[in-house]
Amino acid sequence: MTHRGTPLEWQVAHKFEKLGYRVKRSYASLGIYDILAFKKYYVRCDCIGYTSTEVLEIQVKGTPYEFKDEDKAALKQHAEAIGARAVYAYRRRKKGQKRGKIFIEYL
């Protein structure tokens, strides 16, 4: 059985895949994050080049009002502990709209 947020999580995951990230969904959302996203990129500085990986911990909510300040703080603290960046994604709909626009906020 799926919960209400699953289709929204898929949409957010697809959005990050379009941005070049590799995405791993956390099924049943039992942890602090819903999606982990990884992106490897090449950095060149002077004559030295190296690769680096950006890691995002993404929490997905149906509306911006579901995400409290203490939830944001916990997500940010958990992400920083593993060297990741905390991201909060939600959907905002206008009255009468079936699907709303997805917003992404980096914490």
PDB file of C-alpha atoms in Angstrom:
ATOM      1  CA  MET A   1       0.000   0.000   0.000  1.00  0.00           C
ATOM      2  CA  THR A   2       1.349   3.427  -0.897  1.00  0.00           C
ATOM      3  CA  HIS A   3       0.934   6.552   1.152  1.00  0.00           C
ATOM      4  CA  ARG A   4      -0.240   9.912  -0.156  1.00  0.00           C
ATOM      5  CA  GLY A   5       3.211  11.399  -0.653  1.00  0.00           C
ATOM      6  CA  THR A   6       4.641   8.673  -2.896  1.00  0.00           C
ATOM      7  CA  PRO A   7       3.647  10.241  -6.252  1.00  0.00           C
ATOM      8  CA  LEU A   8       5.043  13.583  -5.109  1.00  0.00           C
ATOM      9  CA  GLU A   9       8.305  11.903  -4.041  1.00  0.00           C
ATOM     10  CA  TRP A  10       8.568  10.342  -7.513  1.00  0.00           C
ATOM     11  CA  GLN A  11       8.035  13.752  -9.134  1.00  0.00           C
ATOM     12  CA  VAL A  12      10.715  15.355  -6.961  1.00  0.00           C
ATOM     13  CA  ALA A  13      13.108  12.451  -7.646  1.00  0.00           C
ATOM     14  CA  HIS A  14      12.512  12.809 -11.397  1.00  0.00           C
ATOM     15  CA  LYS A  15      13.189  16.557 -11.158  1.00  0.00           C
ATOM     16  CA  PHE A  16      16.586  15.890  -9.549  1.00  0.00           C
ATOM     17  CA  GLU A  17      17.372  13.192 -12.131  1.00  0.00           C
ATOM     18  CA  LYS A  18      16.811  15.821 -14.844  1.00  0.00           C
ATOM     19  CA  LEU A  19      19.357  18.006 -13.028  1.00  0.00           C
ATOM     20  CA  GLY A  20      21.949  15.215 -13.334  1.00  0.00           C
ATOM     21  CA  TYR A  21      21.652  13.589  -9.911  1.00  0.00           C
ATOM     22  CA  ARG A  22      21.480   9.880  -9.152  1.00  0.00           C
ATOM     23  CA  VAL A  23      18.480   9.373  -6.888  1.00  0.00           C
ATOM     24  CA  LYS A  24      17.656   6.785  -4.197  1.00  0.00           C
ATOM     25  CA  ARG A  25      14.187   6.851  -2.624  1.00  0.00           C
ATOM     26  CA  SER A  26      13.746   5.813   0.998  1.00  0.00           C
ATOM     27  CA  TYR A  27      10.740   3.486   0.884  1.00  0.00           C
ATOM     28  CA  ALA A  28       8.083   3.947   3.579  1.00  0.00           C
ATOM     29  CA  SER A  29       9.866   7.179   4.642  1.00  0.00           C
ATOM     30  CA  LEU A  30      10.939   5.724   7.959  1.00  0.00           C
ATOM     31  CA  GLY A  31      14.037   7.916   8.229  1.00  0.00           C
ATOM     32  CA  ILE A  32      14.548  11.641   8.468  1.00  0.00           C
ATOM     33  CA  TYR A  33      14.805  12.026   4.685  1.00  0.00           C
ATOM     34  CA  ASP A  34      12.700  10.748   1.777  1.00  0.00           C
ATOM     35  CA  ILE A  35      15.263  10.920  -1.045  1.00  0.00           C
ATOM     36  CA  LEU A  36      19.062  10.810  -1.272  1.00  0.00           C
ATOM     37  CA  ALA A  37      20.545  12.440  -4.372  1.00  0.00           C
ATOM     38  CA  PHE A  38      24.181  12.162  -5.537  1.00  0.00           C
ATOM     39  CA  LYS A  39      25.994  14.132  -8.210  1.00  0.00           C
ATOM     40  CA  LYS A  40      29.641  13.683  -9.148  1.00  0.00           C
ATOM     41  CA  TYR A  41      31.429  16.577 -10.790  1.00  0.00           C
ATOM     42  CA  TYR A  42      34.935  17.465 -11.876  1.00  0.00           C
ATOM     43  CA  VAL A  43      36.644  20.479 -10.324  1.00  0.00           C
ATOM     44  CA  ARG A  44      39.714  22.072 -11.856  1.00  0.00           C
ATOM     45  CA  CYS A  45      41.783  24.511  -9.863  1.00  0.00           C
ATOM     46  CA  ASP A  46      45.049  25.838 -11.371  1.00  0.00           C
ATOM     47  CA  CYS A  47      46.768  22.720 -12.760  1.00  0.00           C
ATOM     48  CA  ILE A  48      45.083  20.291 -10.387  1.00  0.00           C
ATOM     49  CA  GLY A  49      41.788  18.559 -11.087  1.00  0.00           C
ATOM     50  CA  TYR A  50      39.762  16.343  -8.852  1.00  0.00           C
ATOM     51  CA  THR A  51      36.306  14.833  -8.632  1.00  0.00           C
ATOM     52  CA  SER A  52      33.849  15.592  -5.896  1.00  0.00           C
ATOM     53  CA  THR A  53      30.419  14.272  -5.022  1.00  0.00           C
ATOM     54  CA  GLU A  54      27.548  16.413  -3.842  1.00  0.00           C
ATOM     55  CA  VAL A  55      25.080  14.597  -1.590  1.00  0.00           C
ATOM     56  CA  LEU A  56      21.577  15.914  -0.906  1.00  0.00           C
ATOM     57  CA  GLU A  57      19.150  14.693   1.783  1.00  0.00           C
ATOM     58  CA  ILE A  58      15.695  15.642   0.565  1.00  0.00           C
ATOM     59  CA  GLN A  59      12.543  15.762   2.678  1.00  0.00           C
ATOM     60  CA  VAL A  60       9.291  15.943   0.674  1.00  0.00           C
ATOM     61  CA  LYS A  61       6.039  17.363   2.042  1.00  0.00           C
ATOM     62  CA  GLY A  62       2.678  17.956   0.402  1.00  0.00           C
ATOM     63  CA  THR A  63       2.446  21.582   1.531  1.00  0.00           C
ATOM     64  CA  PRO A  64       4.914  24.059   3.033  1.00  0.00           C
ATOM     65  CA  TYR A  65       2.821  24.198   6.204  1.00  0.00           C
ATOM     66  CA  GLU A  66       3.551  20.545   7.089  1.00  0.00           C
ATOM     67  CA  PHE A  67       7.248  21.279   7.640  1.00  0.00           C
ATOM     68  CA  LYS A  68       7.904  22.800  11.061  1.00  0.00           C
ATOM     69  CA  ASP A  69      11.027  24.706  12.108  1.00  0.00           C
ATOM     70  CA  GLU A  70      12.172  21.858  14.393  1.00  0.00           C
ATOM     71  CA  ASP A  71      11.846  19.434  11.444  1.00  0.00           C
ATOM     72  CA  LYS A  72      14.035  21.724   9.329  1.00  0.00           C
ATOM     73  CA  ALA A  73      16.617  21.952  12.111  1.00  0.00           C
ATOM     74  CA  ALA A  74      16.686  18.156  12.568  1.00  0.00           C
ATOM     75  CA  LEU A  75      17.075  17.561   8.810  1.00  0.00           C
ATOM     76  CA  LYS A  76      19.877  20.132   8.567  1.00  0.00           C
ATOM     77  CA  GLN A  77      21.707  18.688  11.590  1.00  0.00           C
ATOM     78  CA  HIS A  78      21.433  15.111  10.250  1.00  0.00           C
ATOM     79  CA  ALA A  79      22.617  16.160   6.784  1.00  0.00           C
ATOM     80  CA  GLU A  80      25.618  18.068   8.137  1.00  0.00           C
ATOM     81  CA  ALA A  81      26.588  15.076  10.288  1.00  0.00           C
ATOM     82  CA  ILE A  82      27.105  12.937   7.166  1.00  0.00           C
ATOM     83  CA  GLY A  83      28.516  15.717   4.978  1.00  0.00           C
ATOM     84  CA  ALA A  84      25.354  16.232   2.935  1.00  0.00           C
ATOM     85  CA  ARG A  85      23.213  19.234   2.141  1.00  0.00           C
ATOM     86  CA  ALA A  86      19.644  19.428   3.463  1.00  0.00           C
ATOM     87  CA  VAL A  87      16.878  20.104   0.954  1.00  0.00           C
ATOM     88  CA  TYR A  88      13.183  20.593   1.545  1.00  0.00           C
ATOM     89  CA  ALA A  89      10.732  20.088  -1.346  1.00  0.00           C
ATOM     90  CA  TYR A  90       7.009  20.774  -1.346  1.00  0.00           C
ATOM     91  CA  ARG A  91       4.112  21.414  -3.679  1.00  0.00           C
ATOM     92  CA  ARG A  92       2.057  24.570  -3.715  1.00  0.00           C
ATOM     93  CA  ARG A  93      -1.285  24.607  -5.499  1.00  0.00           C
ATOM     94  CA  LYS A  94      -3.593  27.409  -6.453  1.00  0.00           C
ATOM     95  CA  LYS A  95      -7.298  27.004  -5.810  1.00  0.00           C
ATOM     96  CA  GLY A  96      -8.868  24.631  -8.294  1.00  0.00           C
ATOM     97  CA  GLN A  97      -5.530  23.285  -9.543  1.00  0.00           C
ATOM     98  CA  LYS A  98      -5.162  19.525  -9.629  1.00  0.00           C
ATOM     99  CA  ARG A  99      -1.352  19.629  -9.658  1.00  0.00           C
ATOM    100  CA  GLY A 100       0.729  22.380  -8.186  1.00  0.00           C
ATOM    101  CA  LYS A 101       4.239  23.579  -8.797  1.00  0.00           C
ATOM    102  CA  ILE A 102       7.083  21.872  -6.933  1.00  0.00           C
ATOM    103  CA  PHE A 103       9.334  24.172  -4.910  1.00  0.00           C
ATOM    104  CA  ILE A 104      12.816  23.262  -3.690  1.00  0.00           C
ATOM    105  CA  GLU A 105      14.417  25.007  -0.731  1.00  0.00           C
ATOM    106  CA  TYR A 106      18.040  24.458   0.272  1.00  0.00           C
ATOM    107  CA  LEU A 107      18.507  24.719   4.050  1.00  0.00           C
TER     108      LEU A 107
END
